[in-house]
Short mmCIF file of C-alpha atoms in Angstrom, two decimals:
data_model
loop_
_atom_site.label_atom_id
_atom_site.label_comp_id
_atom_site.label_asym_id
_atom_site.label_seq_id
_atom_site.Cartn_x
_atom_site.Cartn_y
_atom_site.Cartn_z
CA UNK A 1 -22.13 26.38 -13.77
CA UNK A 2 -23.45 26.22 -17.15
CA UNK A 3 -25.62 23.28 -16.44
CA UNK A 4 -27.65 24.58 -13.62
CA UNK A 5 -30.19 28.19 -12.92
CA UNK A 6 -28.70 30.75 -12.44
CA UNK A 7 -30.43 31.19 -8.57
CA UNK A 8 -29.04 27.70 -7.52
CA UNK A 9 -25.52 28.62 -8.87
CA UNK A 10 -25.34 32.29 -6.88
CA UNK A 11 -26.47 30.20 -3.68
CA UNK A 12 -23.72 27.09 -4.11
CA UNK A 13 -21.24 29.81 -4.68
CA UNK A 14 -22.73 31.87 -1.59
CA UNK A 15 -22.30 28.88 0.70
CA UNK A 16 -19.10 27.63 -0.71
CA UNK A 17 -17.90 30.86 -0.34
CA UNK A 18 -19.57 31.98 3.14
CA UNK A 19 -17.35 28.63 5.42
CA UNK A 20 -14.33 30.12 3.75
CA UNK A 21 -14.81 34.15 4.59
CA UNK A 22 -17.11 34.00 7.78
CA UNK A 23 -16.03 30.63 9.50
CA UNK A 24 -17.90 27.41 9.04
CA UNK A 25 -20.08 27.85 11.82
CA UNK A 26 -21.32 31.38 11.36
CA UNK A 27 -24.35 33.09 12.33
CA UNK A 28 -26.12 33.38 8.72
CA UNK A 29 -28.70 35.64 10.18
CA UNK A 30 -26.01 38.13 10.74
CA UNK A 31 -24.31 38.04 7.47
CA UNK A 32 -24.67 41.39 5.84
CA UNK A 33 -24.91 42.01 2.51
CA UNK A 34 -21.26 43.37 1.80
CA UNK A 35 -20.46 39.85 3.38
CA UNK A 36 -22.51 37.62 1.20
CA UNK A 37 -21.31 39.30 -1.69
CA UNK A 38 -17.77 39.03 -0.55
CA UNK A 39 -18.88 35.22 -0.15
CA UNK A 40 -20.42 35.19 -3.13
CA UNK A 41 -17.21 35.81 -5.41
CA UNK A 42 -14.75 33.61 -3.38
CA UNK A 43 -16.93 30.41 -3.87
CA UNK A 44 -17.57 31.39 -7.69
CA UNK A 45 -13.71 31.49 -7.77
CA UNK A 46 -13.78 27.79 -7.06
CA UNK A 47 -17.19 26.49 -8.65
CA UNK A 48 -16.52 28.30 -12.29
CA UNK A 49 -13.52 25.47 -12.52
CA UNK A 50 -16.46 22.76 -11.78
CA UNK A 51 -15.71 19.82 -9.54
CA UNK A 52 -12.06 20.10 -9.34
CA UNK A 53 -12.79 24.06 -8.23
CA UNK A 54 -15.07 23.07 -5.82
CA UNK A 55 -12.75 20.15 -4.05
CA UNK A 56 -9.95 22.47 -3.84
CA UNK A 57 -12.73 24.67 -1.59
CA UNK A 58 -13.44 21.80 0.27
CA UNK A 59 -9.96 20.63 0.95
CA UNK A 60 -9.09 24.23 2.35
CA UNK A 61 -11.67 23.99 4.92
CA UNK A 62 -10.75 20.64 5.93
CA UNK A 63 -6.89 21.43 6.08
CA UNK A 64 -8.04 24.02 8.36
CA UNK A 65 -9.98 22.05 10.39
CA UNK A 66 -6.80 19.92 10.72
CA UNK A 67 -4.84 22.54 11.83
CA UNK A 68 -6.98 23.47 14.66
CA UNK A 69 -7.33 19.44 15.83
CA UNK A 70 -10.77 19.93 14.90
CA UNK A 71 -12.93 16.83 16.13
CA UNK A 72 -15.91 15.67 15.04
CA UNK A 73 -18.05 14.41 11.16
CA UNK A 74 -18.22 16.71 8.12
CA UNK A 75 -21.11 18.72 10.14
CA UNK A 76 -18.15 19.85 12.09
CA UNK A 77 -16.06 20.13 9.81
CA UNK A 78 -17.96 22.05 6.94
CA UNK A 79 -20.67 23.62 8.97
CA UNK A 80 -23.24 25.85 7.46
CA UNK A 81 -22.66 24.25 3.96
CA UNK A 82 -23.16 21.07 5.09
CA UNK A 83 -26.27 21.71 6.96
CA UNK A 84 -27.48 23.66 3.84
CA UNK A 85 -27.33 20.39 1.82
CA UNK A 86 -28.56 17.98 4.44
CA UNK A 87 -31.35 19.54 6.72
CA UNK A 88 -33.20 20.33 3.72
CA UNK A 89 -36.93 21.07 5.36
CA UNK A 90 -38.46 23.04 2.38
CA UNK A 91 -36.70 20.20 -0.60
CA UNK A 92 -35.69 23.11 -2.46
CA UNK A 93 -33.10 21.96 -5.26
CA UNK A 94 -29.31 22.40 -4.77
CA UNK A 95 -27.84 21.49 -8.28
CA UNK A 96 -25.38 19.67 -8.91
CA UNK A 97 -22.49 20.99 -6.18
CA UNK A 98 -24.84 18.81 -3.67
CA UNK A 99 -23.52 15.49 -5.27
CA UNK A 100 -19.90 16.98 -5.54
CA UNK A 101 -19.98 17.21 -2.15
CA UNK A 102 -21.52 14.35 -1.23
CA UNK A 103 -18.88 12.18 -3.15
CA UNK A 104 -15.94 14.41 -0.91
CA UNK A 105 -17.53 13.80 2.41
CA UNK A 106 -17.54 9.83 1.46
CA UNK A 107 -14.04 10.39 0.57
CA UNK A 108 -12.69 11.88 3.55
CA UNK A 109 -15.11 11.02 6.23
CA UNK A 110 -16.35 7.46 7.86
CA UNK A 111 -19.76 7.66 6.92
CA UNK A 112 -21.46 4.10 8.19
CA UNK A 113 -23.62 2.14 5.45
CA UNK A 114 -27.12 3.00 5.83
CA UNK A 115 -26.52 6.14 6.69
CA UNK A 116 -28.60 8.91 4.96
CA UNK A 117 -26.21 12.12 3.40
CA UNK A 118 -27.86 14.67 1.68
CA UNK A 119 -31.22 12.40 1.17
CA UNK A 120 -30.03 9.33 -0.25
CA UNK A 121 -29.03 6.29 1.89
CA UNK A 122 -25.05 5.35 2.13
CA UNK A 123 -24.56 2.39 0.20
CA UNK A 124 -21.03 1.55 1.37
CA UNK A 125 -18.55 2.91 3.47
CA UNK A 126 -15.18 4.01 1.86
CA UNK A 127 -12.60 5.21 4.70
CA UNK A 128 -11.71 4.68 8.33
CA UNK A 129 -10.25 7.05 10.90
CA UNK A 130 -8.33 5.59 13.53
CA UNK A 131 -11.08 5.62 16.28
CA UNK A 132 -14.01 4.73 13.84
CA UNK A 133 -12.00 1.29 13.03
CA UNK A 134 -10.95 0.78 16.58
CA UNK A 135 -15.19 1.12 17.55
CA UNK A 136 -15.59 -1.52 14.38
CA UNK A 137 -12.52 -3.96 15.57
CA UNK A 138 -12.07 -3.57 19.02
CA UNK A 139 -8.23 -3.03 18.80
CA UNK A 140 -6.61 -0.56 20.62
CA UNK A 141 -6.68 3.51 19.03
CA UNK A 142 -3.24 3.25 19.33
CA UNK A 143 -2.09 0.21 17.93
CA UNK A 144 -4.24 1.15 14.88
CA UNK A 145 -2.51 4.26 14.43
CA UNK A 146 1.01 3.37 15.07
CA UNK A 147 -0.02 0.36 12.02
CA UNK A 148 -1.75 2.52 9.72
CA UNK A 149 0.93 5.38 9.69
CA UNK A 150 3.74 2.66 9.71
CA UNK A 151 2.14 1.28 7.00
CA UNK A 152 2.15 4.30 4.88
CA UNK A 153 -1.71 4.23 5.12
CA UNK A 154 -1.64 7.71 5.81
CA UNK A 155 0.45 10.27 8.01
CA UNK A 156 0.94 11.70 11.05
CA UNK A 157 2.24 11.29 14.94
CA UNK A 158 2.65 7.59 15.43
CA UNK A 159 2.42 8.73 19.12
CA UNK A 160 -1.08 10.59 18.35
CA UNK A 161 -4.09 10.09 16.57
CA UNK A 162 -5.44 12.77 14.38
CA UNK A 163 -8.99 12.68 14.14
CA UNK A 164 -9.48 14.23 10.69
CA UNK A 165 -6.92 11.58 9.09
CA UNK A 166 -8.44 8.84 7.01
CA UNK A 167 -7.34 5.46 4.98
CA UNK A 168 -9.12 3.14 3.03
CA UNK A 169 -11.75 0.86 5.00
CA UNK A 170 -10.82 -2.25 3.18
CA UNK A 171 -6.57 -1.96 3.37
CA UNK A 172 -7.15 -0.81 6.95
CA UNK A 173 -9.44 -3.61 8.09
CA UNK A 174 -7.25 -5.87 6.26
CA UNK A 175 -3.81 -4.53 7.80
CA UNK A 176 -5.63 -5.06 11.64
CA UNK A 177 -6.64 -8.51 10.60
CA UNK A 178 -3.23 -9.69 9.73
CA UNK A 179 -1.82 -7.73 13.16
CA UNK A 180 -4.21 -9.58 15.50
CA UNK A 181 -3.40 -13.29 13.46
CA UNK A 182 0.00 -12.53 14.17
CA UNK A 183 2.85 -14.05 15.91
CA UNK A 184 6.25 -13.25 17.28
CA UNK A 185 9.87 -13.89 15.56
CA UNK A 186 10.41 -16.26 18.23
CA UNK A 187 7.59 -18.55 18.09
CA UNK A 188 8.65 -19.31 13.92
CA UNK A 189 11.17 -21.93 15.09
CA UNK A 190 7.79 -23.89 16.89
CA UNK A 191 5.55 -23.29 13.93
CA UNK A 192 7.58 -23.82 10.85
CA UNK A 193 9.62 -27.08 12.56
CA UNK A 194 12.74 -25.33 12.02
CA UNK A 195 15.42 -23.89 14.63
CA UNK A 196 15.71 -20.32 15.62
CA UNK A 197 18.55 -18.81 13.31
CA UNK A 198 16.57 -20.33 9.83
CA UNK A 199 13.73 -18.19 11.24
CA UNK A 200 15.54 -15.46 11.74
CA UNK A 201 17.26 -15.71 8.47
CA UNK A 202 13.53 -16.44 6.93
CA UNK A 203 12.31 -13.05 8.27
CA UNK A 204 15.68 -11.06 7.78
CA UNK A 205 15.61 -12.09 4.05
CA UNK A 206 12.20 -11.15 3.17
CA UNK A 207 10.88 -15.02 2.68
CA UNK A 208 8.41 -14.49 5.71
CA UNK A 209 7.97 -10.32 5.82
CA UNK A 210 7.62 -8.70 9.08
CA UNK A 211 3.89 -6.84 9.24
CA UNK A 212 5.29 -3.79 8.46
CA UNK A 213 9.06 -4.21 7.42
CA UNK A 214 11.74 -1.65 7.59
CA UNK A 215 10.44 1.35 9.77
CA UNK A 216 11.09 2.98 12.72
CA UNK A 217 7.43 3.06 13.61
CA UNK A 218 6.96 -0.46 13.62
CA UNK A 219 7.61 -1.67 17.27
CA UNK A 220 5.87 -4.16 19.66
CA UNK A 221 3.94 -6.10 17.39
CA UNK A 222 4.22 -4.43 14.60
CA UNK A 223 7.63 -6.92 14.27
CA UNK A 224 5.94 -9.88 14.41
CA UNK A 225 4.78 -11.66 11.50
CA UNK A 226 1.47 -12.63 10.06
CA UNK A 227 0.24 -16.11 10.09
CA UNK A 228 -1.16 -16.47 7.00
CA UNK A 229 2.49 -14.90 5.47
CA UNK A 230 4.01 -18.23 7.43
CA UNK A 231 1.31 -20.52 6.28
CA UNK A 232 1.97 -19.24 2.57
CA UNK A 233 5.66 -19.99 2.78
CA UNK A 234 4.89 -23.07 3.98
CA UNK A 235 2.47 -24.05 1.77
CA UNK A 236 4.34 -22.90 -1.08
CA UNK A 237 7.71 -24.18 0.35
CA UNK A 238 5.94 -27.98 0.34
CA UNK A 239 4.44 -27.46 -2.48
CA UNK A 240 7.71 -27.69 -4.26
CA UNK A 241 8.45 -30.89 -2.59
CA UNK A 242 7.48 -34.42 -3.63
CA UNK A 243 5.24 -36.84 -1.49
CA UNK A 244 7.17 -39.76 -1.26
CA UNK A 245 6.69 -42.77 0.83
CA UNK A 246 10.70 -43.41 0.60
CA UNK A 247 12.95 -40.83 -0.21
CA UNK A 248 15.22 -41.16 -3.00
CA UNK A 249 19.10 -42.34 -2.71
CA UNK A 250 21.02 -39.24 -1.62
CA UNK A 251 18.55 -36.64 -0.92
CA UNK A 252 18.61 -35.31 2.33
CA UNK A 253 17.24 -32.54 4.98
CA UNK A 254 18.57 -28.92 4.13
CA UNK A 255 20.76 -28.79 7.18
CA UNK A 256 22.83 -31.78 5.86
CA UNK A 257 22.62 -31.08 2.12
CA UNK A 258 23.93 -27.44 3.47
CA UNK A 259 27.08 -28.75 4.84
CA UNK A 260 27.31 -31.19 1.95
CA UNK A 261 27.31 -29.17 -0.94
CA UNK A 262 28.59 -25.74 1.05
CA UNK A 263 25.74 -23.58 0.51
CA UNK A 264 24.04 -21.89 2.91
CA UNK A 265 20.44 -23.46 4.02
CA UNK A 266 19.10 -20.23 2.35
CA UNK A 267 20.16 -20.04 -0.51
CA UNK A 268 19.07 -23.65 -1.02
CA UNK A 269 15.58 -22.73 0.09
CA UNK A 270 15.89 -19.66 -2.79
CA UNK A 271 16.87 -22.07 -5.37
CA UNK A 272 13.69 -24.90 -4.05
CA UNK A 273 11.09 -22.06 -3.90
CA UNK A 274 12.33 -20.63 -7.30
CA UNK A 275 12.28 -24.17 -8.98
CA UNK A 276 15.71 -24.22 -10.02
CA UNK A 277 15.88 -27.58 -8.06
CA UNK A 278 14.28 -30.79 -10.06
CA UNK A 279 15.09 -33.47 -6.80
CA UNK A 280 12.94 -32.04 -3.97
CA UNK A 281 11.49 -34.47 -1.58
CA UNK A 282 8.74 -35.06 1.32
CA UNK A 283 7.90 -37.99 3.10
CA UNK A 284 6.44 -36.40 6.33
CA UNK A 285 4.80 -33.21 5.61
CA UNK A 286 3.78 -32.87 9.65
CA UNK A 287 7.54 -32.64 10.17
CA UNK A 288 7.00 -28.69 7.66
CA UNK A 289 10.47 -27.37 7.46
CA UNK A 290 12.38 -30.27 8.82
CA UNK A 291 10.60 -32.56 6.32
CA UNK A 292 11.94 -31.79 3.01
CA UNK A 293 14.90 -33.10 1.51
CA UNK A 294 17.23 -32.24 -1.35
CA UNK A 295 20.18 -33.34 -3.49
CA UNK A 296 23.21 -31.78 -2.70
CA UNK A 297 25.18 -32.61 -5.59
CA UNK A 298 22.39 -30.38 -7.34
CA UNK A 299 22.17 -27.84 -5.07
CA UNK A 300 26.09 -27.31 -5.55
CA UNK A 301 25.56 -27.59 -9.12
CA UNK A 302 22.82 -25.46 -9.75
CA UNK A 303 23.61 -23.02 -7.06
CA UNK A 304 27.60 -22.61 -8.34
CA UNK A 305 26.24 -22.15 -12.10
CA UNK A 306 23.60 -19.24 -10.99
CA UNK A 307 26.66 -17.75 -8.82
CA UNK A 308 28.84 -17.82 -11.80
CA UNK A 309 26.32 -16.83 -14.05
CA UNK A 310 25.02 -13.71 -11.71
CA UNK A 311 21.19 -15.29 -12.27
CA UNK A 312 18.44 -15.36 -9.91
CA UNK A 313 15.41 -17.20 -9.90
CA UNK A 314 11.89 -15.15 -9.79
CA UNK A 315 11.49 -15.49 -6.39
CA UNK A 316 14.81 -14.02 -5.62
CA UNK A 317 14.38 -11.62 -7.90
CA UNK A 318 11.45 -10.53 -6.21
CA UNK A 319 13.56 -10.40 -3.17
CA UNK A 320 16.03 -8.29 -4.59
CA UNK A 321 13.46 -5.92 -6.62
CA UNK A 322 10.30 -5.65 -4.72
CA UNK A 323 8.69 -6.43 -7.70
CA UNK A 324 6.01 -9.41 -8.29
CA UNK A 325 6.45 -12.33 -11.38
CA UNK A 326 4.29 -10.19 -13.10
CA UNK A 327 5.89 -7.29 -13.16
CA UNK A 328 9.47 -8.71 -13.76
CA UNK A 329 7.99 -10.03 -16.54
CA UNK A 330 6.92 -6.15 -17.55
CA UNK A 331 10.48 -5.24 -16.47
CA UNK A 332 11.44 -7.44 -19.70
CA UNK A 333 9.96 -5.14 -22.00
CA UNK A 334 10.37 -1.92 -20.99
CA UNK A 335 13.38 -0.35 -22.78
CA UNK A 336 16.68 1.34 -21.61
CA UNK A 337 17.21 4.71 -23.96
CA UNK A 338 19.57 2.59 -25.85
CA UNK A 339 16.60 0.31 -26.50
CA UNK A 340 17.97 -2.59 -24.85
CA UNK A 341 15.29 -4.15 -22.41
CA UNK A 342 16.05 -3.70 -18.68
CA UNK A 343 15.87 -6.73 -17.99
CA UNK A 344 16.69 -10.39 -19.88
CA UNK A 345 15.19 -13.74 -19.14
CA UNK A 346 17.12 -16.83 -19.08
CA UNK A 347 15.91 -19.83 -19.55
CA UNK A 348 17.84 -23.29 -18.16
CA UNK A 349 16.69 -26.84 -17.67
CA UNK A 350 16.66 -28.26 -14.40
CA UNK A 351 17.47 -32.18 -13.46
CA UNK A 352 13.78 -32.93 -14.50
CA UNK A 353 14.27 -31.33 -18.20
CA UNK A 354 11.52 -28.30 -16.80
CA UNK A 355 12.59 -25.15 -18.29
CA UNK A 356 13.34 -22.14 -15.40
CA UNK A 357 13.63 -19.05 -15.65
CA UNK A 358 16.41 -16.60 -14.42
CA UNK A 359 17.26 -12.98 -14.43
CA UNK A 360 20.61 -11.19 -14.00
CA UNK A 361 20.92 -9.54 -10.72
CA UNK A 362 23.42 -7.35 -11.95
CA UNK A 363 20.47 -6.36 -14.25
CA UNK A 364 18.29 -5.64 -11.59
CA UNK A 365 20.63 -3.85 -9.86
CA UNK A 366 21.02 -1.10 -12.69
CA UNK A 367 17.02 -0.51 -12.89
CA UNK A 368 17.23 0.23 -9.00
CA UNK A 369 20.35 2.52 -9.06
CA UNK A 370 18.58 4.48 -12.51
CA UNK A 371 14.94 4.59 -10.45
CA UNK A 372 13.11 4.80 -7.43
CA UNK A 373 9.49 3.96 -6.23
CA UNK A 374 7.16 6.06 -5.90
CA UNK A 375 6.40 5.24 -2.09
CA UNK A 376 10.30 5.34 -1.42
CA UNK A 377 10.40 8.70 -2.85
CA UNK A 378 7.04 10.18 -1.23
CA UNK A 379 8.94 8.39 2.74
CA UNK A 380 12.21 10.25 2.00
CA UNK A 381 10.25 13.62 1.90
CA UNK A 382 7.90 13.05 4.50
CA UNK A 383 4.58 12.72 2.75
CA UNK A 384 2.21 10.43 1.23
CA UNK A 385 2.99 8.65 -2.27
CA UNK A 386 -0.70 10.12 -3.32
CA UNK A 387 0.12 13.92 -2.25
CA UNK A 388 3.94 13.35 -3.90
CA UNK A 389 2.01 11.88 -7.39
CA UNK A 390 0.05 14.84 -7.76
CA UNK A 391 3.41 17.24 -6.43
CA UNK A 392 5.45 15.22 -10.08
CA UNK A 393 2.33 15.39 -12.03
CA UNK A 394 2.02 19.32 -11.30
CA UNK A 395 5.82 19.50 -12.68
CA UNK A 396 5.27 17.47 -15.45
CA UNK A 397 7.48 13.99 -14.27
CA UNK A 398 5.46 10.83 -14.99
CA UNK A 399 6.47 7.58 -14.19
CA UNK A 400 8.42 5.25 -16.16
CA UNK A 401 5.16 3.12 -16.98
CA UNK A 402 1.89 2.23 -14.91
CA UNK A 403 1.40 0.70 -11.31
CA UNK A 404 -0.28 -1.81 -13.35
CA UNK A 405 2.44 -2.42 -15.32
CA UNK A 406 5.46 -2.88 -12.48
CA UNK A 407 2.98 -2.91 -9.29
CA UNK A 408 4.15 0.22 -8.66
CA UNK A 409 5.13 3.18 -9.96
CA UNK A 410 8.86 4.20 -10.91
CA UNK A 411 10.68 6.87 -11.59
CA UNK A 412 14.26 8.13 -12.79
CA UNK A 413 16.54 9.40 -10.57
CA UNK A 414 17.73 11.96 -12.91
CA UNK A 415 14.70 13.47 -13.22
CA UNK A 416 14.44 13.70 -9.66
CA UNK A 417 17.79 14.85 -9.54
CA UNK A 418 18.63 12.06 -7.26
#
């Protein structure tokens, strides 16, 4: 308020104030005096707390747009204010609430690059509603919003698009990308070479994730699974093979080397993926799944040492966690109250002499039954992780350390009183 005349802040708290206490799309002619004073003092209630005051103002009139299913841009929704700051005939200065607002509407509304707002040209467009990414993609309003709310992209009625609700143009576009390069459960067996319970067991244990796992919004194909999440197992599946022209003496497919060594074929592909195995084999990569080849004498070895032991490799881990190599790495220094790190890294040497490294399930275990993710949290009350951050920030709970940190962020339980 400071930073501005003292004319230009009466009139941005005027028509701050005006949308909220005579409707957004009142008749300014017949405003009376009593009125635009009454105006007047409800916007400078906002705008005296700067930008954050003035967001809050802008937030109200949106949530009440919501409420009444309101369709249509930020003309509709803001009215007289925004026509104020855009249909500027006589280029009369605004101050500074004009590029507050500005930066809100961008936020919250899918305004198209090249589009001009309040006088300078859109440079990039932040945010998607359902229908404006269904006009850019071509896929169907209501597979977009069934995906986006199953997704945790934002809420509402999986059954019903709400206009007003937006996500973020780039996660969006990327999420419908990966549904329409998708494929069913049952057409894994044909592309990975493999038969139809290993598929299952691929998807069911997290190797190959469904498009949007675990909810009871994701149906139809929403199950299925991306192609590029198959191709990556694959290639990194492979990639932990060696091409061979002959394999060696005793190596053999996973089927036989389960039956062999009694371990299941998953577990063996945990232990190949999380290089706990030095003899992996390939002599036919066309033949994918089917093609590599292992030791079971190793795999009964290894396997029955990490059983006894209670150690995982990082991919299980992962599995078991959530959380990335990265951040089980962070999970190594972070301390317990006692100061004992949550989690310890093993190290072993596999047939090849190549050091590994392992981490205690039971370890992991403990971190998950003392916290709980933010997202998980925010889905057991019914609203976003972004609205239930700033609902623990107001009470003073942070999380344990930064999304950068664990991916994520974490909290304890007993703070939550969980």
């Amino acid at each position: 308020m400071d930073s501005q005349p003292i004319d230009l802040a009466s009139r941005a708290c005027e028509m701050l104030g005006v949308v909220i206490t005579a409707g957004t799309h009142c008749d300014l002619r017949k405003v009376c005096d009593d009125q635009w004073n009454e105006a007047g003092d409800v916007g400078y209630s906002y705008a005296h707390r700067g930008e954050a005051g003035i967001l809050e103002a802008l937030e109200i009139v949106r949530q009440d747009a919501i409420r009444r299913r309101t369709k249509g841009g930020p003309q509709k929704v803001l009215g007289r204010l925004y026509q104020w700051l855009q249909f500027n005939k006589n280029n009369k200065p605004h101050g500074p609430i004009q590029g507050v607002v500005r930066e809100y509407i961008l936020n919250h509304f899918p305004i198209e690059a090249g589009s001009q707002l309040f006088g300078e040209i859109v440079v990039e467009q932040r945010v998607h509603t359902v229908h404006s990414l269904a006009r850019k993609t071509g896929d169907h309003p209501k597979t977009i919003n069934r995906a986006v709310i199953a997704a945790g992209l934002c809420e509402g009625d999986p059954d019903r698009a709400q206009a007003l609700a937006v996500f973020d143009l780039e996660t969006g576009e990327r999420l419908m990308s990966r549904v329409r390069n998708s494929i069913p459960v049952s057409a894994l067996p044909g592309y990975l070479n493999c038969n139809r319970v290993k598929a299952q067991q691929l998807v069911h244990g997290g190797f190959i994730p469904r498009l949007v796992p675990e909810n009871p919004n994701a149906t139809g194909v929403l199950k299925q699974v991306a192609v590029e999440d198959a191709d990556r197992f694959l290639a990194q599946f492979l990639g932990m093979a060696k091409n061979v022209k002959v394999a060696s003496e005793g190596l053999m497919d996973l089927v036989s080397a389960a039956e062999l060594s009694r371990w299941p074929v998953i577990d063996i592909i945990a232990a190949v993926l999380s290089g706990s195995l030095g003899r992996v084999e390939i002599v036919d990569p066309a033949l994918k799944f089917k093609g590599v080849l292992v030791d079971p004498t190793e795999v009964r070895e290894v396997l029955s040492r990490q059983g006894r032991e209670g150690l995982v490799g990082p991919d299980e881990a992962g599995r078991i966690s959530g959380l990335s190599r990265p951040a089980l790495n962070s999970l190594t220094r972070i301390r317990r109250p006692s100061g004992r790190p949550w989690l310890t890294a093993h190290q072993m040497v596999n047939s090849k002499g190549a050091p590994v490294r392992l981490y205690s399930a039971q370890e992991l275990k403990e971190f998950l039954d003392r916290h709980v993710s933010l997202r998980d949290y925010a889905a057991q009350h019914g609203i976003s992780a972004k609205a239930m951050k700033q609902r623990l920030e107001s009470c003073g709970i942070e999380p344990i350390a930064d999304n950068h940190c664990l991916g994520r962020f974490y909290y304890e339980r007993s703070v939550l009183n969980l």
